[in-house]
Short mmCIF file of C-alpha atoms in Angstrom, two decimals:
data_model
loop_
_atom_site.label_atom_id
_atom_site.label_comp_id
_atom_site.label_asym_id
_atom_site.label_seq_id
_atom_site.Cartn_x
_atom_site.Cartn_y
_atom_site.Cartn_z
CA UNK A 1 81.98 126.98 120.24
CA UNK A 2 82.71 123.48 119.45
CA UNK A 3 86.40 122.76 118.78
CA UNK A 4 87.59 119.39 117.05
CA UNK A 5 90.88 119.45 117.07
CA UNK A 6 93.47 120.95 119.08
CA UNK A 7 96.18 123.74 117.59
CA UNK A 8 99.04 121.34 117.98
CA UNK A 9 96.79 118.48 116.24
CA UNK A 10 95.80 121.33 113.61
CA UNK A 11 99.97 122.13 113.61
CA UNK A 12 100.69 118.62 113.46
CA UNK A 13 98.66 117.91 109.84
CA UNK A 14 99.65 120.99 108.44
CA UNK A 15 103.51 119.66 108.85
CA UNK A 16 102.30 116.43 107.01
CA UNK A 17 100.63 118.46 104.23
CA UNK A 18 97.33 116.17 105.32
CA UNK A 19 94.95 118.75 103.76
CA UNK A 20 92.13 116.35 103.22
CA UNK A 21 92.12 115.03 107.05
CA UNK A 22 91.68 118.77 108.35
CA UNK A 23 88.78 119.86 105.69
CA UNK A 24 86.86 116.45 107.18
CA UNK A 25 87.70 117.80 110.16
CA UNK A 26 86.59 121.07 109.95
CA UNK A 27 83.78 120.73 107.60
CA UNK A 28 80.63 121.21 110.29
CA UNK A 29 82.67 124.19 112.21
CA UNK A 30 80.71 127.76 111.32
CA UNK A 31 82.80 130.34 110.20
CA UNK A 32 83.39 132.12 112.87
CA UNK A 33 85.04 129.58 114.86
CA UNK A 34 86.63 128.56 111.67
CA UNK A 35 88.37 131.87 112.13
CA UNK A 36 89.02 131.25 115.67
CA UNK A 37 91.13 128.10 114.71
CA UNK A 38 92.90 129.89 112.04
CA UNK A 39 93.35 132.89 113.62
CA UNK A 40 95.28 131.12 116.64
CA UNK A 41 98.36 129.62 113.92
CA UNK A 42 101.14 131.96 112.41
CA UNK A 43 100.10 133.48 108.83
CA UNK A 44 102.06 130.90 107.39
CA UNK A 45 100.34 128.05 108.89
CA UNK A 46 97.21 130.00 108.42
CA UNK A 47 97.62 130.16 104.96
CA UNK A 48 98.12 126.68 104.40
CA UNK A 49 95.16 125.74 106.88
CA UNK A 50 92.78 127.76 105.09
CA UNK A 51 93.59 125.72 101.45
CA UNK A 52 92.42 122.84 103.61
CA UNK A 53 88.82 124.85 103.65
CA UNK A 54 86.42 124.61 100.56
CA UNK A 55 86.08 127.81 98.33
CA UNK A 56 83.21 128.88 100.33
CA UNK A 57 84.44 128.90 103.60
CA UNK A 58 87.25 130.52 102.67
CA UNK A 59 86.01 133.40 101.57
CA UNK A 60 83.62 133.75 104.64
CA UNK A 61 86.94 132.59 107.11
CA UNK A 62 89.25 135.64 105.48
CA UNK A 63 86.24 138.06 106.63
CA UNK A 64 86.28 137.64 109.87
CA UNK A 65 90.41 138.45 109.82
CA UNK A 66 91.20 141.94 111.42
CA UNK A 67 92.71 143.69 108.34
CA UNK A 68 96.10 143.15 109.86
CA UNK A 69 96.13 139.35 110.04
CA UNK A 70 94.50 139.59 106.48
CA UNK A 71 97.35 140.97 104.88
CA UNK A 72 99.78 138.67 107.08
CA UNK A 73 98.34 135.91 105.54
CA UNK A 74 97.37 137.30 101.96
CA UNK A 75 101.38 137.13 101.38
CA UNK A 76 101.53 133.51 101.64
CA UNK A 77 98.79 133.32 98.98
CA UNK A 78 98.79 132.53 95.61
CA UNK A 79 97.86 135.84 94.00
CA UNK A 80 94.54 133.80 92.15
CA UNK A 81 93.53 132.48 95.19
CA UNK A 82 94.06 135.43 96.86
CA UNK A 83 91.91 137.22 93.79
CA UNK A 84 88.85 134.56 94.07
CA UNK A 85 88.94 135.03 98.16
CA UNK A 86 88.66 138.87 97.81
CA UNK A 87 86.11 138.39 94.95
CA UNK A 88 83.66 136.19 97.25
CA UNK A 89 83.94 138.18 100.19
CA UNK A 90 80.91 140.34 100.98
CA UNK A 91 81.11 144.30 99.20
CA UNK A 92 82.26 145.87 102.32
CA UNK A 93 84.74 143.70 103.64
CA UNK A 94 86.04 143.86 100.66
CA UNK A 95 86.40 147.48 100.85
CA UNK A 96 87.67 147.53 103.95
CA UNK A 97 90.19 144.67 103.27
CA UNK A 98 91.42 147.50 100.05
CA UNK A 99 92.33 150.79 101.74
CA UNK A 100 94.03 148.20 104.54
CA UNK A 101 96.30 147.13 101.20
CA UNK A 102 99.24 149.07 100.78
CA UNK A 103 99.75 150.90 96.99
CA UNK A 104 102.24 147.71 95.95
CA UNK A 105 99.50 145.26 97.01
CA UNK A 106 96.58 147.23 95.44
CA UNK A 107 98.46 146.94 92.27
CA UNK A 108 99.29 143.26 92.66
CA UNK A 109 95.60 142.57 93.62
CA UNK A 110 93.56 144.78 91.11
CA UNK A 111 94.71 142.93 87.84
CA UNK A 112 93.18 139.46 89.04
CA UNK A 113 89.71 140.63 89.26
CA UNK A 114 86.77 141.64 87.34
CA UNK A 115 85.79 144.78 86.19
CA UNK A 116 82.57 144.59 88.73
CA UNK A 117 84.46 144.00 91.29
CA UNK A 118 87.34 146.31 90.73
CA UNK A 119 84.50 149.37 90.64
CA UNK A 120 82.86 147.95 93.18
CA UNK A 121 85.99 148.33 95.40
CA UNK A 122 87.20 151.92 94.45
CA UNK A 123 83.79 152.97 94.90
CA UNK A 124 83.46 151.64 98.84
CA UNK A 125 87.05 152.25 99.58
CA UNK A 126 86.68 156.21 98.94
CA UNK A 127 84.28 157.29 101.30
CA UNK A 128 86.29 158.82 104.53
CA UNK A 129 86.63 156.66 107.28
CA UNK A 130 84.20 156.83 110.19
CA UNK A 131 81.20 157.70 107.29
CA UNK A 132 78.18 155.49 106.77
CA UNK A 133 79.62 155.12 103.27
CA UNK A 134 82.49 153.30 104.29
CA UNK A 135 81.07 150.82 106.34
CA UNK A 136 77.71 150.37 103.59
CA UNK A 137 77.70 147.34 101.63
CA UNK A 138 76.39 147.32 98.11
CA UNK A 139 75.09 143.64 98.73
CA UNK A 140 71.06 144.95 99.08
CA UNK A 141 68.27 143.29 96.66
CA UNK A 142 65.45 146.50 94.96
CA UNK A 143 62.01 146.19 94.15
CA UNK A 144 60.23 148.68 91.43
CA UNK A 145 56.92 149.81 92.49
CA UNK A 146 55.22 149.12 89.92
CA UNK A 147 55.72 145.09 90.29
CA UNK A 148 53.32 142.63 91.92
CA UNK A 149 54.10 140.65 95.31
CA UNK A 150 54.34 137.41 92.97
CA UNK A 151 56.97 139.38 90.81
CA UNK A 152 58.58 140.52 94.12
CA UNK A 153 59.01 137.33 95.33
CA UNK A 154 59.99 135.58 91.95
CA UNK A 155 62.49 138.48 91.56
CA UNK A 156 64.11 138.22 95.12
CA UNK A 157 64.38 134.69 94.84
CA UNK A 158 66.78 134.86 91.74
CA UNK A 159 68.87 137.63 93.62
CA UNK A 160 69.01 136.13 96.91
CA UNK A 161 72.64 134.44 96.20
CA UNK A 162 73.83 137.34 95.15
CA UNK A 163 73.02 139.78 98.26
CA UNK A 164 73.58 139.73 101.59
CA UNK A 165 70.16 140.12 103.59
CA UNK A 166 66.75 139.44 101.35
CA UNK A 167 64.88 140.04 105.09
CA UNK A 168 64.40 143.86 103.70
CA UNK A 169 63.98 144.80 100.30
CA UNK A 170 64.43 148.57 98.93
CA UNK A 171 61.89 150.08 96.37
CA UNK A 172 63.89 152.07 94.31
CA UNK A 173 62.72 154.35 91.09
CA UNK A 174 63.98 154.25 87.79
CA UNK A 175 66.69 157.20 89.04
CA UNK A 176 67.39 154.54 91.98
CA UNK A 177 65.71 157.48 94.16
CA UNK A 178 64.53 155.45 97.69
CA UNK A 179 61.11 154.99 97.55
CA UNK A 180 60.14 152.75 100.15
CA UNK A 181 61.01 149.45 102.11
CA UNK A 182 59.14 146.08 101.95
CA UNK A 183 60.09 143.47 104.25
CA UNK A 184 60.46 139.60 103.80
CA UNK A 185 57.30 138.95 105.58
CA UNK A 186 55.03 141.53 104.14
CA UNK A 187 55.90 139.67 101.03
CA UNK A 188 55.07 136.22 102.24
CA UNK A 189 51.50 137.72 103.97
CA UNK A 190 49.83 139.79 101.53
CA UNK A 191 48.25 138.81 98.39
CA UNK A 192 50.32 138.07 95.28
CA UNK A 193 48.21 140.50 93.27
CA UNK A 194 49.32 143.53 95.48
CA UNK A 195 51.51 145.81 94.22
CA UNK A 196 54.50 146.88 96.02
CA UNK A 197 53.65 150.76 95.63
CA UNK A 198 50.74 149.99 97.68
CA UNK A 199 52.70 147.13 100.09
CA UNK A 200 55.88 149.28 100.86
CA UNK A 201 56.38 151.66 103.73
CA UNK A 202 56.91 155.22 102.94
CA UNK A 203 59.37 157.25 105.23
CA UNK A 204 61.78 154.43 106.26
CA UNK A 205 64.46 155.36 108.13
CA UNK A 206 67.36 156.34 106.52
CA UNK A 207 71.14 157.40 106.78
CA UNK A 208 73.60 159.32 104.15
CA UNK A 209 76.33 158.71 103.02
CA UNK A 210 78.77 161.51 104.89
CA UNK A 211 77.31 160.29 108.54
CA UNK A 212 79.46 158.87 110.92
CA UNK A 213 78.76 155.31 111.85
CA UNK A 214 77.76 155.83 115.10
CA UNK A 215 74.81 157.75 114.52
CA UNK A 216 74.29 154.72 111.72
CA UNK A 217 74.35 152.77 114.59
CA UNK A 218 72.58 154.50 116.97
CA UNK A 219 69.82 154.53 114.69
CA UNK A 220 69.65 150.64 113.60
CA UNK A 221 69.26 150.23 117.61
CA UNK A 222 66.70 153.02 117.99
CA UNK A 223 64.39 151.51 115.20
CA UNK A 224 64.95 147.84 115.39
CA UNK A 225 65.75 147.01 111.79
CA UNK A 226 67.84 144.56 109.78
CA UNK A 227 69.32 147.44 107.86
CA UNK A 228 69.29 150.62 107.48
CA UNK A 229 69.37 152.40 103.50
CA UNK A 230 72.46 154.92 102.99
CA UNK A 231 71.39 157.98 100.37
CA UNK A 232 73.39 160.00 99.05
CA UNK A 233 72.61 164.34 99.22
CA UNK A 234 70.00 163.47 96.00
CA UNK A 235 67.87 161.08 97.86
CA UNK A 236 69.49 158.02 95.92
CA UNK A 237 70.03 154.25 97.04
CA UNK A 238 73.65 153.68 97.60
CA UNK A 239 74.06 151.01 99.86
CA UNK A 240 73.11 149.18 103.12
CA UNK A 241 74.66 149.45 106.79
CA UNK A 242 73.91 145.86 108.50
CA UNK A 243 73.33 144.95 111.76
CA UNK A 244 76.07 142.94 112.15
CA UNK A 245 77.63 146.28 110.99
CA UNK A 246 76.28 147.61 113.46
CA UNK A 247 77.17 145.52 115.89
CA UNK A 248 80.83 145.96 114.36
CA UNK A 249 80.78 149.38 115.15
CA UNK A 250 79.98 148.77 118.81
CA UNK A 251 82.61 146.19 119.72
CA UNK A 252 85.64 148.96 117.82
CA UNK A 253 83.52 152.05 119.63
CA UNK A 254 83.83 149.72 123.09
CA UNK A 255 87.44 148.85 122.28
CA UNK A 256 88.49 152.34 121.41
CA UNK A 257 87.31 153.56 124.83
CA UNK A 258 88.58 150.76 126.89
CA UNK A 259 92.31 151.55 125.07
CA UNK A 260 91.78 155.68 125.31
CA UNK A 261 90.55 155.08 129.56
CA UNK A 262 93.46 153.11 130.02
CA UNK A 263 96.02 155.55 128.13
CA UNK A 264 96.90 152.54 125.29
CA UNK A 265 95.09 154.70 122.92
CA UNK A 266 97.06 155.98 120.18
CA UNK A 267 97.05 159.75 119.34
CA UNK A 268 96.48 158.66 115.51
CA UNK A 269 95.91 155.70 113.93
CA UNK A 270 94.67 152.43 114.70
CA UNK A 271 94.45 152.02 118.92
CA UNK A 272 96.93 149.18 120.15
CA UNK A 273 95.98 145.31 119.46
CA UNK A 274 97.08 143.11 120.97
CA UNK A 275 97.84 139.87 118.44
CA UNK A 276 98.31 142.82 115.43
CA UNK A 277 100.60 145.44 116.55
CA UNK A 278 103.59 145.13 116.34
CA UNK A 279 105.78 145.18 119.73
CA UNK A 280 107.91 148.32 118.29
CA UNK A 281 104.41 150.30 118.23
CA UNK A 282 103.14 148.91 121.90
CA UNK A 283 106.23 150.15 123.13
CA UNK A 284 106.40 153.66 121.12
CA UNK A 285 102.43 154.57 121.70
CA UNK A 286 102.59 153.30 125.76
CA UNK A 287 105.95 154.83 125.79
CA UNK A 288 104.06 158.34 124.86
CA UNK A 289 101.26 158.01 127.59
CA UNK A 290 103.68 157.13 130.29
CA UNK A 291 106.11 159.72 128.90
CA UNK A 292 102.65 162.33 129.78
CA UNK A 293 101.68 161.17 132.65
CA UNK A 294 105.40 161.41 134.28
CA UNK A 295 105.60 165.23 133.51
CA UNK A 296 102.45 165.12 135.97
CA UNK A 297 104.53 162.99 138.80
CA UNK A 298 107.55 165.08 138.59
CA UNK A 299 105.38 168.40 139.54
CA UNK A 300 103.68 166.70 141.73
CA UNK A 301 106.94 165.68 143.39
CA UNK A 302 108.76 168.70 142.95
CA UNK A 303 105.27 170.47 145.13
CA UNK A 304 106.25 168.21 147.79
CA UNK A 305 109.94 169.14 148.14
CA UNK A 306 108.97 172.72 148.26
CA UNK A 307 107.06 172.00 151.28
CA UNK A 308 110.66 171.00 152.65
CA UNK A 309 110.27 173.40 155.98
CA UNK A 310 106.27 171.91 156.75
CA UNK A 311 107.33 168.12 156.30
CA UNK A 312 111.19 168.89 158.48
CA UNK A 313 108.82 169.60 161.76
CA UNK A 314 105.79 167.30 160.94
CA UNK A 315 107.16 164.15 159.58
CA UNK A 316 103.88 162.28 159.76
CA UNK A 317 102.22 164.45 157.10
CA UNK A 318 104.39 162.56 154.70
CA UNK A 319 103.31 159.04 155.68
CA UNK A 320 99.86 160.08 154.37
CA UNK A 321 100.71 161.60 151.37
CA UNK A 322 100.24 158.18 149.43
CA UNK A 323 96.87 157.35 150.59
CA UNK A 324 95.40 160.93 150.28
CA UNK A 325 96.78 161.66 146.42
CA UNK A 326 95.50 158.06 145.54
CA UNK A 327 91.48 158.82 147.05
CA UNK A 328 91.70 161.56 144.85
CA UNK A 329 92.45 159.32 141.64
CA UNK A 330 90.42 156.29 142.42
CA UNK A 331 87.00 158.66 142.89
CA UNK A 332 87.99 160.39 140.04
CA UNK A 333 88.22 157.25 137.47
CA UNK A 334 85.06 155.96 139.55
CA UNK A 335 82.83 158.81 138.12
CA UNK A 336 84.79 159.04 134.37
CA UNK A 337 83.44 155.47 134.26
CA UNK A 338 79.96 156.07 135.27
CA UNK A 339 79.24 159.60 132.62
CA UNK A 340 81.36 157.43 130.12
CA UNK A 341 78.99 154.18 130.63
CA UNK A 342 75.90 156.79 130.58
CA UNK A 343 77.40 158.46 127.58
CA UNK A 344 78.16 155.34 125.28
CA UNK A 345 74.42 154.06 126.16
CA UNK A 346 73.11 157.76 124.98
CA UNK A 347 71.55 159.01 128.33
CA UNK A 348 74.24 161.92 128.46
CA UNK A 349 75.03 164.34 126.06
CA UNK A 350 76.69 167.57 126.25
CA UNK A 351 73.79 169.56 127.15
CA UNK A 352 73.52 171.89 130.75
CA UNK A 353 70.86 170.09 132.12
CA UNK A 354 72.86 166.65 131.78
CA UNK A 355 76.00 168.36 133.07
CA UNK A 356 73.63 169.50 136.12
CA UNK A 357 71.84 166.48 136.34
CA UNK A 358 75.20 164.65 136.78
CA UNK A 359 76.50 167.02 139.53
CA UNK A 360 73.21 167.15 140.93
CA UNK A 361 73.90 162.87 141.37
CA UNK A 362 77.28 163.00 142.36
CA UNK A 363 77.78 165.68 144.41
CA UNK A 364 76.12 164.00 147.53
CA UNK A 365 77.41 160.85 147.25
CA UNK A 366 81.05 162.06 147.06
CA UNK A 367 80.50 163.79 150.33
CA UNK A 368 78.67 161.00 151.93
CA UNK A 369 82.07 159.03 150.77
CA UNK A 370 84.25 161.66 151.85
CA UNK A 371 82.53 161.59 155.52
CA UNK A 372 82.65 158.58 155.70
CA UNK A 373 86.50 157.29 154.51
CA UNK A 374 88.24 160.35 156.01
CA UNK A 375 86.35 159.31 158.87
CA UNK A 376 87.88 155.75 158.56
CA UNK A 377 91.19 157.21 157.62
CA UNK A 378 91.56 159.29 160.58
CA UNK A 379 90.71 156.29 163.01
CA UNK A 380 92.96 154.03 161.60
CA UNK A 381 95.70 156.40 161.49
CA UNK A 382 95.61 156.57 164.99
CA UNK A 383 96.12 152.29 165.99
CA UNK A 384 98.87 151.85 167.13
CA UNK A 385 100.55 155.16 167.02
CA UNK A 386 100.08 158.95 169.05
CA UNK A 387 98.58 161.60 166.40
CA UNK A 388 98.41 165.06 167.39
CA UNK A 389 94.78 166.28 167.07
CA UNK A 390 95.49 169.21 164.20
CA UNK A 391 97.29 166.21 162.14
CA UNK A 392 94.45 164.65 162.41
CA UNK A 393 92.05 167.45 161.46
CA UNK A 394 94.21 168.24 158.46
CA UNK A 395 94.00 164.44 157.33
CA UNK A 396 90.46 164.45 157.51
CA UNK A 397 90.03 168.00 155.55
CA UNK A 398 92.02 166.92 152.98
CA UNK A 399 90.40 163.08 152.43
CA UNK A 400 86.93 164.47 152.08
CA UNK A 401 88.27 167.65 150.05
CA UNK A 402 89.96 165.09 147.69
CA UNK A 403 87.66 162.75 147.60
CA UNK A 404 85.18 165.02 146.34
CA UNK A 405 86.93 167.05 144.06
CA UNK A 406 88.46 163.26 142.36
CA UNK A 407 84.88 162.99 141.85
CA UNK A 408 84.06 166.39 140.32
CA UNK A 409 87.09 166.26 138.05
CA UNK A 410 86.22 162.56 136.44
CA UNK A 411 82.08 163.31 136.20
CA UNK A 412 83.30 166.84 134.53
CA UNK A 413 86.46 165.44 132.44
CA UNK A 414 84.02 163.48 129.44
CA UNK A 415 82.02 166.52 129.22
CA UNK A 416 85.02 168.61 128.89
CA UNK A 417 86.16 166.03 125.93
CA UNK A 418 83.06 166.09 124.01
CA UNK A 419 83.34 169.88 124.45
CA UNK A 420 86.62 169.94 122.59
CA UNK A 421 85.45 167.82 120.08
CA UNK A 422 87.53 164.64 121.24
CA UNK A 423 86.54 161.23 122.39
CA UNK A 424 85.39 161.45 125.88
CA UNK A 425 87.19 158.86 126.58
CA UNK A 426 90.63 160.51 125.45
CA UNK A 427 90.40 161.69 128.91
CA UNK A 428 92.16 158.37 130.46
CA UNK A 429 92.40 157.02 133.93
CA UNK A 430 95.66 157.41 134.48
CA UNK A 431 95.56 160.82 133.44
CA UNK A 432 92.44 162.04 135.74
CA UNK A 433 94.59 160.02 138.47
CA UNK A 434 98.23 161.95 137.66
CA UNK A 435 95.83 165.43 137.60
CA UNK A 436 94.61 164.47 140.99
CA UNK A 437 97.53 163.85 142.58
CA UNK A 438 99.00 167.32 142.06
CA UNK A 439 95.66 168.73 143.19
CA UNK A 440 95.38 166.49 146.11
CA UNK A 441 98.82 167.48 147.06
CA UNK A 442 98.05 171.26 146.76
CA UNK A 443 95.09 170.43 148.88
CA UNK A 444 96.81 168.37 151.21
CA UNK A 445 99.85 171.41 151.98
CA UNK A 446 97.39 173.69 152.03
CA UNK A 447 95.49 172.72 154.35
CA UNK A 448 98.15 171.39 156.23
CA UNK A 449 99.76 174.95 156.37
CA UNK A 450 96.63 176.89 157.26
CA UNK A 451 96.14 174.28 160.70
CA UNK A 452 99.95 173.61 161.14
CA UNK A 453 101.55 176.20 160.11
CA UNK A 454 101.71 178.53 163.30
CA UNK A 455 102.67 175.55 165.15
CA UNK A 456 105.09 174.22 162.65
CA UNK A 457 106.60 177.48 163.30
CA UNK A 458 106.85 177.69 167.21
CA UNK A 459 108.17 174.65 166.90
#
């Protein structure tokens, strides 16, 4: 990314109201680092930076915005300004920019643009979202069968400002019914003569309208494509998912399960971000998880008071209780990570044989772990200090016991999710860790009873 000028230099013109000295400036920079520099200033600054950018870049800079910092900065802009950004954008920013407006905005915002684009909007913006249809664009350039490659290619070039990708082209019926796909270079190879009804390919891979976008997704991967057509029930052309859309879709899918593992996922709503929420929210949706999670470490704690009578005449079961509960956890997230990895790259799904197939995997090497750090455990619980034998025996029970049952619980835990018809990754870390220490602890004193028990008593 190449960077000209520093955010206190950028800072520094804006206080001067040097506008023409920061479009120079920034005139070579691609949008997307464009957005960079603007996204790093307040809205305020923001807003006056990006009347320093031409018309074009504008509109291409505001895309890139998270809806949040959109509307941050869309209140320090002239509402026809504002109008003629939202107007350039591309059809399903746009959209998505819309149902991010709230009702006061909407109405502010509707009366400065045209008709086209005011349909064009409510049309997008009322598919549910999650659905193909709210992520399509309806930026796509049509072809009718019946017309020649020169026609085609006459025809795309007088659309191609107009639409977002020419690379694919949809042939579409007089009912806009799908009929085919022609790329770009099919065009460009065959003879101009052709027709399209013989040129275009028949059975093109499709989506509707009511999918959700990761199967949209999913797809665009699985067949390689620039696009992918969205139908509606009837078979008809209603828009395009992109693969930069695509590629959207990943990055929020990654984020989502990165915020749900580490329990900064919110229950509803948009998941915790970092520059966009608001501290309030951080504090009230953390506040919830951690809220959770401590119900788990008061049972856990009130488990080991109860064993009040075991711990009075074997103190030294209670230096280990630390290192024992936390094997249990770190296995645990170890394995969550490894189904959820498989699971996001689509070589799991919740089917018995991939359930088996996992345990069938895991189950040796968490005993072959288990062996081998109770093992460790128990010899370096012994340096420097004089263990009784059964301590020792119970210690190394309990390690490899935990250790594999951590694992068992976070390879099972995703499954379980999907089951339920949550994200797998709803099941977070720090929840599989707060489940295994009350198991590891019930394991531990168990164990720990059954071996010390009899002496505990004589004692």
């Amino acid at each position: 990314m190449t960077v000209l000028m520093s955010q206190d230099a950028l800072r520094a013109h804006l206080a001067q109201g040097d506008l023409l000295t920061l479009r120079e400036a920034l005139a070579e920079l691609h949008p997307a680092d464009l957005a960079n520099e603007v996204g790093g200033l307040p809205p305020s600054e923001a807003a006056k930076l990006m009347r320093a950018l031409t018309p074009a870049q504008q509109s291409k800079v505001f895309g890139y915005f998270g809806p949040r910092f959109q509307i941050a900065i869309a209140r320090h802009i002239a509402r026809p300004d504002f109008a003629r950004i939202v107007t350039d954008m591309s059809h399903d920013e746009r959209a998505d920019l819309w149902k991010a407006l709230s009702a006061d905005q909407r109405a502010t915002l509707l009366p400065a643009l045209a008709q086209a684009e005011r349909e064009d909007i409510r049309r997008l913006a009322a598919y549910p979202e999650g659905t193909a249809g709210a992520a399509m664009t309806s930026d796509y350039a049509t072809l009718a069968p019946e017309m020649t490659v020169a026609q085609a290619i006459a025809h795309l070039r007088a659309e191609a400002p107009d639409t977002e990708t020419i690379y694919t082209a949809y042939v579409v019926d007089a009912e806009r019914k799908l009929q085919g796909v022609v790329t770009l270079r099919d065009l460009i190879l065959a003879d101009e003569r052709r027709s399209i009804s013989d040129l275009m390919m028949v059975n093109a891979p499709s989506g509707r309208v009511d999918e959700p976008l990761r199967d949209i997704a999913e797809r665009i991967a699985a067949y390689d494509v620039f696009a992918l057509p969205i139908l509606t029930t009837g078979k008809r052309l209603v828009g395009i998912v992109t693969i930069d859309d695509a590629l959207d879709i990943g990055r929020a899918a990654s984020a989502a399960t990165l915020a749900r593992f580490g329990a900064t996922g919110a229950f509803a709503g948009d998941d915790l971000d970092m520059r966009g929420s608001s501290l309030g929210r951080i504090f009230r949706v953390r506040l919830v998880w951690l809220s959770i999670l401590s119900v788990f470490g008061v049972v856990t704690a009130g488990y080991i008071a109860g064993q009040e009578a075991l711990l009075a005449e074997m103190l030294i079961l209670a230096a280990f209780v630390a290192p024992i509960i936390d094997m249990g956890g770190n296995t645990g997230s170890q394995s969550a990570t490894l189904v959820l990895r498989a699971m996001a790259l689509g070589q799991l799904d919740l089917r018995a044989r991939d359930i088996w197939f996992v345990l069938r995997r895991e189950l040796p090497v968490l005993a072959g772990l288990g062996l081998v750090v109770a093992s460790l455990m128990a010899v370096l619980a012994t340096l420097g200090q004089t263990i009784a034998p059964q301590v020792l025996w119970v210690i190394w029970l309990t390690m490899v016991c935990v250790t594999i049952m951590g694992g068992v619980l976070g390879a099972l835990a995703p499954f379980v999710a999907r089951r339920l018809g949550t994200d797998p990754a709803a099941m977070s870390a720090p929840l599989i860790t707060s489940i295994m220490d009350l198991v590891g602890v019930v394991i531990y004193f168990a164990i720990a009873w059954a071996l010390l028990g009899p002496l505990a008593g004589g004692a």
